[in-house]
Every structure is written in structure tokens, then in C-alpha cells.
CSV table of C-alpha atoms and ligand atoms in Angstrom, one decimal:
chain,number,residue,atom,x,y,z
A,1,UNK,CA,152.8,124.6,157.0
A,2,UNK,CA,151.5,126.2,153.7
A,3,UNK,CA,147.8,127.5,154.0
A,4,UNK,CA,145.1,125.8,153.1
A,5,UNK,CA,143.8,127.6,149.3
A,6,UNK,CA,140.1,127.7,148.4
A,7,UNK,CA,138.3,128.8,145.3
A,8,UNK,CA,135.5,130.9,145.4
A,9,UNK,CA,133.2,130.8,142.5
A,10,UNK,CA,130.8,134.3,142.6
A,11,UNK,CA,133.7,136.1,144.9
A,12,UNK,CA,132.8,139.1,144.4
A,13,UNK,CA,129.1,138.2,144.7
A,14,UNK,CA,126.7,138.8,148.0
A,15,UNK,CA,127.4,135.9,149.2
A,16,UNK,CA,130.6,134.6,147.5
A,17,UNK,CA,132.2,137.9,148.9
A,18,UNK,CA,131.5,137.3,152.7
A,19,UNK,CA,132.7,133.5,152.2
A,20,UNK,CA,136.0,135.6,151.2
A,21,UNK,CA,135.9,137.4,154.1
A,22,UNK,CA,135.4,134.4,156.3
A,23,UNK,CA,138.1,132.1,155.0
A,24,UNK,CA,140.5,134.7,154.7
A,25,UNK,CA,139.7,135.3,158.5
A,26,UNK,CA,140.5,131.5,158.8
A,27,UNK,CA,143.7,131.5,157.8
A,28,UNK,CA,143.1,130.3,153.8
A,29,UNK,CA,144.5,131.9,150.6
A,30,UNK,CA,141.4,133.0,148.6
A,31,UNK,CA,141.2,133.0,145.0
A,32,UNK,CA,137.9,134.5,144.2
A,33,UNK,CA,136.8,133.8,141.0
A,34,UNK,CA,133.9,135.9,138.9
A,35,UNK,CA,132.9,137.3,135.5
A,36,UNK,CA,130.8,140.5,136.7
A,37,UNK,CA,127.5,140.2,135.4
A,38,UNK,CA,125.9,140.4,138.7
A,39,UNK,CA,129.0,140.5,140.8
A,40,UNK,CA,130.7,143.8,141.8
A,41,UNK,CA,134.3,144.7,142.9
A,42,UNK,CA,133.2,147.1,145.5
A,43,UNK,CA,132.1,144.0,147.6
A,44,UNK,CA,135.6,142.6,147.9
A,45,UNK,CA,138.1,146.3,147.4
A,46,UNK,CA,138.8,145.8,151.2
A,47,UNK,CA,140.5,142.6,150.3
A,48,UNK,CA,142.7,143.5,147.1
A,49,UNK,CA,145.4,145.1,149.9
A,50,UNK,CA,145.2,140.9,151.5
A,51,UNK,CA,148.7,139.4,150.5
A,52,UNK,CA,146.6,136.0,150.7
A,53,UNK,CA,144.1,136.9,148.2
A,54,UNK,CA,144.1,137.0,144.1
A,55,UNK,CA,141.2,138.1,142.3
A,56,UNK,CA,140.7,136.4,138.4
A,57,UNK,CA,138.1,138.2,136.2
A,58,UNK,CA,136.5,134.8,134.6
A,59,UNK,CA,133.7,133.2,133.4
A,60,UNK,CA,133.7,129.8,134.9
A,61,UNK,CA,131.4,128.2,132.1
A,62,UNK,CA,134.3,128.5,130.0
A,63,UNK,CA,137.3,126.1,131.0
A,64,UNK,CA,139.0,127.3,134.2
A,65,UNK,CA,142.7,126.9,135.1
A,66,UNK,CA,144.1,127.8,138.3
A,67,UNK,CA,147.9,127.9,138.9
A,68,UNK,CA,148.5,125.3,141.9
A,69,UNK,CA,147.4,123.3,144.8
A,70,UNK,CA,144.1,123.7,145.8
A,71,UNK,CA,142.1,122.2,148.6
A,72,UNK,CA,138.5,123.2,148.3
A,73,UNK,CA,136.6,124.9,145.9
A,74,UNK,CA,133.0,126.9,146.6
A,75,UNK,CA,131.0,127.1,143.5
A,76,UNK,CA,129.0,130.4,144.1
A,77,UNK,CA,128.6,131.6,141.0
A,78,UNK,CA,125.3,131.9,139.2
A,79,UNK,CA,122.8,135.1,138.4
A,80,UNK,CA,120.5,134.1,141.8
A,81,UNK,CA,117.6,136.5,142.1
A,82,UNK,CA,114.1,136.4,139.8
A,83,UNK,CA,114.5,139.1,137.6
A,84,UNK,CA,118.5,138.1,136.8
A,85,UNK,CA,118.5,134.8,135.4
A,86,UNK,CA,115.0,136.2,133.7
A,87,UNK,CA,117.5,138.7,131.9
A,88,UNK,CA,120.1,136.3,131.5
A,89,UNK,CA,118.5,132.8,130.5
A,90,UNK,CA,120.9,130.7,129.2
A,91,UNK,CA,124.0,132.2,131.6
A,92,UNK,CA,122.2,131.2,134.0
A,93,UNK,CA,122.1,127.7,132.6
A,94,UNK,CA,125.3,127.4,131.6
A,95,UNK,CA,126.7,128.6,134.9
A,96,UNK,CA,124.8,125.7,136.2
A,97,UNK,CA,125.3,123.4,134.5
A,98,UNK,CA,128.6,123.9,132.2
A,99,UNK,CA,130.1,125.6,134.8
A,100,UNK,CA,129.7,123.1,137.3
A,101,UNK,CA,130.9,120.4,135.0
A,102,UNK,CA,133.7,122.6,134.8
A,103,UNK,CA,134.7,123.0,138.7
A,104,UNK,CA,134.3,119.4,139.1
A,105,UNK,CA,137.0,118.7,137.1
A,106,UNK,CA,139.1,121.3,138.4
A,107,UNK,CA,138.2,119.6,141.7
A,108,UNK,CA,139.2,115.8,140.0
A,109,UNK,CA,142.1,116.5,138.9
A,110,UNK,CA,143.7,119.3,141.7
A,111,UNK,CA,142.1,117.0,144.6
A,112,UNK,CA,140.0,119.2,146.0
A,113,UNK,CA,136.9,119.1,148.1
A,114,UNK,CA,134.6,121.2,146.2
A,115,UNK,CA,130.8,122.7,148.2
A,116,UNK,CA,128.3,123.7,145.7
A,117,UNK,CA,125.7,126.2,146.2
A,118,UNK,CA,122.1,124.7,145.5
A,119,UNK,CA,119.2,126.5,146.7
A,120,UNK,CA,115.4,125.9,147.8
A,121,UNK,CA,114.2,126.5,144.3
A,122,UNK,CA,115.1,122.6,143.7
A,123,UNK,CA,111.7,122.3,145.8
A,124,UNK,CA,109.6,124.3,143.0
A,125,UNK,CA,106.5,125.7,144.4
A,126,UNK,CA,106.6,122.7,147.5
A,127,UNK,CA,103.6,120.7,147.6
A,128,UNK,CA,105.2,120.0,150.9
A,129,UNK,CA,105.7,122.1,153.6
A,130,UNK,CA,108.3,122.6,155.6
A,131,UNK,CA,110.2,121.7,153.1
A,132,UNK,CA,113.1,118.4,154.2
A,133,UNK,CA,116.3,117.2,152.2
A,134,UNK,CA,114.3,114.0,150.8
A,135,UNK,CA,111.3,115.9,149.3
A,136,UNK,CA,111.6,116.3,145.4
A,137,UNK,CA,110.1,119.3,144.4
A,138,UNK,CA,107.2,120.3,142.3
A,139,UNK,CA,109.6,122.2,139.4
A,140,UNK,CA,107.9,123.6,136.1
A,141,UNK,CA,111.2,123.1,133.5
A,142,UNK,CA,109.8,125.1,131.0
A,143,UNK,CA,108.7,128.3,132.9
A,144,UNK,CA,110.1,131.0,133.5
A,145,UNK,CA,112.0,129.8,136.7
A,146,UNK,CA,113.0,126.6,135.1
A,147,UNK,CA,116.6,127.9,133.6
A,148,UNK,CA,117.5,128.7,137.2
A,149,UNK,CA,115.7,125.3,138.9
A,150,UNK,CA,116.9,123.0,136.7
A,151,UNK,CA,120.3,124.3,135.9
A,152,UNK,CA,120.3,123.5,139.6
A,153,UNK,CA,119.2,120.7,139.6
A,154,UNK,CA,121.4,118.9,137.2
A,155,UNK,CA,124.2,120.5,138.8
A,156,UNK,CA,122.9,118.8,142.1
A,157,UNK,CA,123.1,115.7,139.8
A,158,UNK,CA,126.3,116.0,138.3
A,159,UNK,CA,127.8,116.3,141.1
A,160,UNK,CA,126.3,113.4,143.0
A,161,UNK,CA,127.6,111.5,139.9
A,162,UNK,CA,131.1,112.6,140.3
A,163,UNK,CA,130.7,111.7,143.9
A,164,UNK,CA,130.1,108.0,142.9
A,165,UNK,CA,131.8,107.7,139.6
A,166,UNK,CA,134.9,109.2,140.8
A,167,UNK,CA,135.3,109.3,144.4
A,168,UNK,CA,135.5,112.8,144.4
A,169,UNK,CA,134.4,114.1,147.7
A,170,UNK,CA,131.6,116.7,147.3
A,171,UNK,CA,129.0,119.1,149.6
A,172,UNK,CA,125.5,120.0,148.7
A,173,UNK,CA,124.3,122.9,150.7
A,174,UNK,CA,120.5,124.2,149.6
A,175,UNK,CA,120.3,127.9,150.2
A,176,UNK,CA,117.1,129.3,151.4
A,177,UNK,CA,116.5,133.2,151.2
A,178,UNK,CA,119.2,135.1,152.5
A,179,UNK,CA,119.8,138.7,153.0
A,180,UNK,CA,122.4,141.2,154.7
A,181,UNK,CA,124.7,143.9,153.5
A,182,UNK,CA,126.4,143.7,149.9
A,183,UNK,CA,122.6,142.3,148.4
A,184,UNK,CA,122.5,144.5,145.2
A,185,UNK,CA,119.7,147.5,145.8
A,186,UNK,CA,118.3,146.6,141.9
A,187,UNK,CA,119.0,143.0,142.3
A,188,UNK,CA,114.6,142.8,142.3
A,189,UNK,CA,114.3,140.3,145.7
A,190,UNK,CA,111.8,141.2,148.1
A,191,UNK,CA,114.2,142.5,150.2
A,192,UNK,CA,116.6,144.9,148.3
A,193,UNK,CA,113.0,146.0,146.6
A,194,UNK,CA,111.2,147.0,150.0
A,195,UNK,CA,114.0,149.1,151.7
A,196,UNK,CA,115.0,150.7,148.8
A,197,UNK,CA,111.1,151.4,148.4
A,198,UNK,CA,110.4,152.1,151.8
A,199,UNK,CA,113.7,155.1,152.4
A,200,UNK,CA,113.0,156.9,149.1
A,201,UNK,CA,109.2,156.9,150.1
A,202,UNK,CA,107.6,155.3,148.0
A,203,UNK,CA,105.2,152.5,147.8
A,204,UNK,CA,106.2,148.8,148.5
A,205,UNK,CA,104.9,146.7,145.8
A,206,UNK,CA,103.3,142.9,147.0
A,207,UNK,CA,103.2,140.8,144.3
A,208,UNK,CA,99.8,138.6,144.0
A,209,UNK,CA,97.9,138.9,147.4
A,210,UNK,CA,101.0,139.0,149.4
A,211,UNK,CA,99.7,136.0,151.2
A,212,UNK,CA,102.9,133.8,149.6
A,213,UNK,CA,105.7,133.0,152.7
A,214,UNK,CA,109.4,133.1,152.8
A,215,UNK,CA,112.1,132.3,155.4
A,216,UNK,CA,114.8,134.9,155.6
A,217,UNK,CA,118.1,134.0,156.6
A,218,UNK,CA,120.6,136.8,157.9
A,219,UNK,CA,124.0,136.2,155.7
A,220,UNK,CA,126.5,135.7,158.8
A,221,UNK,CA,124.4,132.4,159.5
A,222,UNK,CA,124.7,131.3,156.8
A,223,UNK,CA,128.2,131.6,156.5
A,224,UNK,CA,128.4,129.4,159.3
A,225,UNK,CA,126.5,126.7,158.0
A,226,UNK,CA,128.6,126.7,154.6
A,227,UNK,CA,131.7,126.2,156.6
A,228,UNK,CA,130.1,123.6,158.3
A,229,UNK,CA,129.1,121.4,156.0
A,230,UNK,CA,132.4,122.2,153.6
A,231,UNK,CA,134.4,120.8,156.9
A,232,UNK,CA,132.2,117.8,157.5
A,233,UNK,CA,132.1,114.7,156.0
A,234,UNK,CA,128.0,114.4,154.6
A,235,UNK,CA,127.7,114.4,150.8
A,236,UNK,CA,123.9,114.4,150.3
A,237,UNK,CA,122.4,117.6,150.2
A,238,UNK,CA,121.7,119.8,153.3
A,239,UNK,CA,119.7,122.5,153.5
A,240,UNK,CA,120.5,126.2,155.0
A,241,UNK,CA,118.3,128.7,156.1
A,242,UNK,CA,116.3,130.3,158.5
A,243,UNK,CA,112.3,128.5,159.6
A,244,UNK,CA,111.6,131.5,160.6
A,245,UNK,CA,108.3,132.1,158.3
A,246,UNK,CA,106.6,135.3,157.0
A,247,UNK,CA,103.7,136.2,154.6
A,248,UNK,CA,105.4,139.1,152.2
A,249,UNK,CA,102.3,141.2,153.7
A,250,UNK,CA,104.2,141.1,156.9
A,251,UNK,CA,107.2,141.6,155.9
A,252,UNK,CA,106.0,144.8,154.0
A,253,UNK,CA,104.6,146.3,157.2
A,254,UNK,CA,107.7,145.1,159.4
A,255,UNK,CA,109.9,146.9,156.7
A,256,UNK,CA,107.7,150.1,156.6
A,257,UNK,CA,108.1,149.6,161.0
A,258,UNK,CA,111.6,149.7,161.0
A,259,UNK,CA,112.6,152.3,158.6
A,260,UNK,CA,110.2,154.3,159.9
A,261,UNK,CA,108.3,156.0,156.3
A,262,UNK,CA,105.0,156.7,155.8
A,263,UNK,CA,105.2,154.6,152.4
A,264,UNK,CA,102.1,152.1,151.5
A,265,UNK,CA,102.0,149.2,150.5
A,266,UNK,CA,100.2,148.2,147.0
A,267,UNK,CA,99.1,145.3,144.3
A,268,UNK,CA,101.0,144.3,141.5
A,269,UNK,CA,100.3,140.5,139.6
A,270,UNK,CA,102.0,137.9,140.6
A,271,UNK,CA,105.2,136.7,138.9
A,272,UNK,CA,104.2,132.8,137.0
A,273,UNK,CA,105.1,130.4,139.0
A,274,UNK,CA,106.4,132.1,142.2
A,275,UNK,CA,106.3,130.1,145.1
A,276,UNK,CA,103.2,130.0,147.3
A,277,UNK,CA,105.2,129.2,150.6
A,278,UNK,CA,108.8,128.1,151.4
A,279,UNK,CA,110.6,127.1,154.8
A,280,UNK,CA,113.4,125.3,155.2
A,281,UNK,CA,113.1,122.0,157.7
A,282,UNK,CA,116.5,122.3,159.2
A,283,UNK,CA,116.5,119.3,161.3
A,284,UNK,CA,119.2,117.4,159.3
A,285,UNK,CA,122.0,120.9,159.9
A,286,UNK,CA,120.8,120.3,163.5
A,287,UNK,CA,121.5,117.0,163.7
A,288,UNK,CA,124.8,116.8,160.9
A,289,UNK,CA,126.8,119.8,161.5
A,290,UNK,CA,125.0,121.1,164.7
A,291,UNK,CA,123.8,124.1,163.2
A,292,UNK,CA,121.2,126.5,163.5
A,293,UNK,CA,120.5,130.0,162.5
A,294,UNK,CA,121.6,132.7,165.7
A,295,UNK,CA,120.0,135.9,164.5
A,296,UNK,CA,116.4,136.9,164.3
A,297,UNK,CA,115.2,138.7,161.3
A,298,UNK,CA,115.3,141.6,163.2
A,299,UNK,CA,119.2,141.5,164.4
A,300,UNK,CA,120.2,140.6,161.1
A,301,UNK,CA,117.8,143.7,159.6
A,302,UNK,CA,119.6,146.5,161.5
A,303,UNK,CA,123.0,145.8,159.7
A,304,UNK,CA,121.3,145.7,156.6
A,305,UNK,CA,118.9,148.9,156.6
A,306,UNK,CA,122.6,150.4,157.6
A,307,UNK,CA,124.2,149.4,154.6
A,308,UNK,CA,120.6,150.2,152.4
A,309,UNK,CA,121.2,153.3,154.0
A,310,UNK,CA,124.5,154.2,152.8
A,311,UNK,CA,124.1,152.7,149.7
A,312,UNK,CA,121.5,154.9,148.4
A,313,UNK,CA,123.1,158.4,149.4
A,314,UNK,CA,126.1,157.0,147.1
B,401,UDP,N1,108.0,140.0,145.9
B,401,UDP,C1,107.2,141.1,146.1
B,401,UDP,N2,107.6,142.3,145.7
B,401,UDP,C2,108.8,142.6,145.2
B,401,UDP,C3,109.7,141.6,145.0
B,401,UDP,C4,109.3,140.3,145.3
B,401,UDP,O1,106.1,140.9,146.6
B,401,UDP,O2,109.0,143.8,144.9
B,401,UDP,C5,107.7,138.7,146.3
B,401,UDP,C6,107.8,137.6,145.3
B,401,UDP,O3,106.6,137.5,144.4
B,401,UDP,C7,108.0,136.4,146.1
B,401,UDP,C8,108.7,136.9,147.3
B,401,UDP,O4,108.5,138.3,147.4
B,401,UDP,O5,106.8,135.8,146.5
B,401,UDP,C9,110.2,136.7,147.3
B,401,UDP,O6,110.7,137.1,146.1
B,401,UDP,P1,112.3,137.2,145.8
B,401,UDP,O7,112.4,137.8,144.4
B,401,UDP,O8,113.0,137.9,146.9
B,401,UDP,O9,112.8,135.7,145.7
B,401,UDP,P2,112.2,134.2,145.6
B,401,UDP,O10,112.1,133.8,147.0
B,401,UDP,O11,110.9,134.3,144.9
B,401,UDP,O12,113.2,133.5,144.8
């Protein structure tokens, strides 16, 4: 029987290059799909040697052809942390919303299933908290966040409306913070920022108070949920991530624990409009695809100081 093909928008991205990894472990023919500006080659080299994998150097907000059947596609591709889509504004956008239009009609007219990646910032800074599926967000369009939140929110829209108009058959998964190896060290998320910070010795830098919370999610569960929901049979959206909460104060001082420096931690303003608390109510995953995360922050952090580690001697 031929193998089962799958698109991978972002594939050479943190997370589009471990969805590689996984379906290729699966048994799928990956085509991974990505136009560099935030992606990098070295996260999917190990793969180029994989007779079941083809790499295409594209922009996906420009029309995209793929040779073929295909059975599923992952749109994964979008500049995702603060200080990207800041630099790149209307990318950002146009990956979101162009491009999605784009994949859908790959999808339409090759048959495909097709997952897109949504994420928490639909919620804005949550006047409701934990944060569930049916809340609608608290979103400011015309700050600085809004070319990420609402390029992601129309594509959440567009491809509800394919879903009806056309009967095309389409996943929703809303990403909540997520880290593991392959994050990019000058990428600017909390993360990436305090290791780096905290092995070359030098200070970790809160933003506001450090009394805003995040959820952190270790990458392989992630993963898990994404195949999930791709394989299941819900269309409205579902969100992924990890209810374990933390204030970024915390987080500092669990960072500055396990890598052992004598870094401090200091003040800088807080960024307009960043999110005063986020964690994701999972109870839908539970129930839908029987999911829920399997690593503590601190399993999933060991892996990832390793690969900080190595990184920055490079
Ligand atoms: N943050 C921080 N110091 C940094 C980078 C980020 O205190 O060097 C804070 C940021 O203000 C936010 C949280 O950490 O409240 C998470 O930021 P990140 O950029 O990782 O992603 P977000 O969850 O805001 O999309």
C-alpha cells in the first residue's frame, strides 16, 4: 500500500521540524515545506539522507503546488515568537492569512485533511482564566500583537468557512507555550532568553513585575496532541498545552536553580499588551482525543538546557 504523504508547513521550524520527525517515524512521506525567515536547515539535516522526505524552499503566501497525492497537510508556518512577527509585520499577516487561504485550497482540491496551528494568543490578554475552547478573547487588532492575533484569528475563520462551505475536513489545534530543543537561542521567548542568560552569566531580564503567568508545554507533548487531533474526527478548535502555571519570577529563579549560575535577575518595562496570565483549560483534549501533557516542566527542561548547552559552544 503507498504511504500515507503529509505537508508540513514551517518544516524546518521548532516545531514543524519535530512533526517531521514524528510522521516520518510513522511511516508517512514528508514534504516539509518553508521559506527561512525563522526556519533553519540545521533542524531537519538529519532527515535530508530519509528516502521518504523532500524538502521545498517556499514561501507558502505565494501560491503553492505540490507534485501528487496528498493526504494531510500541517500548516506550521508563521514567525511565532514576540519579537519576530514585531520585525516582520505584515509576513506575519500574510502567512496567516494569505497563506492559509492558500493551503486550503491545496487541501480542496488534492483531498486532503489539513491541521492548522492556532495558538493561545486568539484569547488576547484573557479576561478569563483558565482559558476554555468557547471563550473569545480580549484581542487589541491594532497593537503591536494584533498582526500575529488576528492573522490567527481569521485563519481560524477561514478555515471554519471552508469547513462548512466546502466540506473540506479540517483541525484547529490552539498552541499554548511550548519549548524543547531546536527553539532558536535569539528567537526573544522567555525561555530561549533565560538559559541563554543564565549559562553565559548574565542577568535574566523580567519584563514588568514579573508577576504575569505562563503554562509551558515540553515539545514531545505536544507532538502527541497534534497527532491526535489530526487523526480524530473534531473540527472546532482544541487547545494544546500544558496547565501547569508559573509567574515569570519563578521561572527566572527555577532557571537560575537548574543551570546552576550565580546570574540575577533584573527589571526591564513591560512589552504593550503582553498577557497578564495564560493557562490552557485542557478538559476538551481530555475528553476528545484523550490527551494530556506526560512531562513536568522539569523532565522536559533537562533535554533542553542540553541542547542550550551545545548550542551556545557552537
Ligand atoms: N519575558 C520576560 N523576559 C524575556 C522575555 C519574555 O520576562 O526576556 C516575559 C514576557 O513579557 C511574557 C512572558 O515572559 O510575559 C512570555 O514571553 P514570550 O516572549 O516567551 O511569549 P508570549 O507568551 O508572551 O507569547
Amino acid at each position: 500500500m503507498a504511504k500515507k504523504s503529509i505537508l508540513i508547513t514551517g518544516g524546518a521550524g521548532f516545531l514543524g521540524s519535530h512533526l517531521c520527525d514524528r510522521f516520518l517515524s510513522e511511516g508517512y512521506r514528508v514534504i516539509a515545506m518553508d521559506n527561512l525567515i525563522t526556519g533553519n536547515l540545521a533542524n531537519i539535516e538529519h532527515l535530508f539522507k530519509d528516502k521518504d522526505f523532500e524538502f521545498h524552499h517556499h514561501d507558502v503566501s505565494k501560491f503553492v503546488f505540490v507534485p501528487g497525492k496528498l493526504d494531510y497537510i500541517l500548516h506550521f508556518a508563521s514567525p511565532a515568537s514576540p519579537i519576530d512577527y514585531l520585525k516582520m509585520p505584515i509576513q506575519t499577516l500574510k502567512v496567516g492569512s494569505l497563506g492559509t487561504h492558500n493551503l486550503l485550497g491545496l487541501a480542496k482540491v488534492k483531498n486532503s485533511r489539513i491541521l492548522v496551528a492556532s495558538t493561545s494568543e486568539v484569547y488576547g490578554d484573557p479576561l478569563v482564566h483558565p482559558q476554555k475552547e468557547d471563550y473569545w478573547g480580549n484581542v487589541n487588532p491594532v497593537g503591536p500583537r494584533g498582526v500575529y492575533d488576528e492573522a490567527k484569528r481569521f485563519q481560524e475563520a477561514i478555515t471554519m468557512a471552508y469547513h462548512t462551505f466546502h466540506g473540506l475536513e479540517t483541525r484547529i489545534i490552539r498552541i499554548f507555550n511550548t519549548f524543547g530543543p531546536r527553539m532558536r537561542l535569539d528567537d526573544g521567548r522567555v525561555l530561549p532568553a533565560f538559559i541563554s542568560q543564565a549559562l553565559k552569566g548574565e542577568d535574566l531580564t523580567a519584563f514588568g513585575d514579573g508577576s504575569q503567568t505562563r503554562s509551558f508545554c515540553y515539545v514531545d507533548d505536544l507532538v502527541e496532541g497534534i497527532y491526535r487531533l489530526l487523526l480524530s474526527d473534531h473540527h472546532e478548535p482544541v487547545n494544546i498545552g500544558n496547565p501547569d502555571e508559573i509567574t515569570i519570577n519563578e521561572f527566572a529563579e527555577e532557571i537560575i536553580r537548574l543551570t546552576g549560575s550565580k546570574s540575577k535577575i533584573i527589571y526591564t518595562p513591560l512589552p504593550k499588551d503582553d498577557p497578564k496570565q495564560r493557562k490552557p483549560d485542557i478538559t476538551k483534549a481530555r475528553e476528545i482525543l484523550d490527551w494530556q501533557p506526560k512531562f513536568t516542566r522539569a523532565q522536559g527542561l533537562k533535554p533542553t538546557l542540553e541542547y542550550f548547552q551545545k548550542a551556545l559552544t557552537r
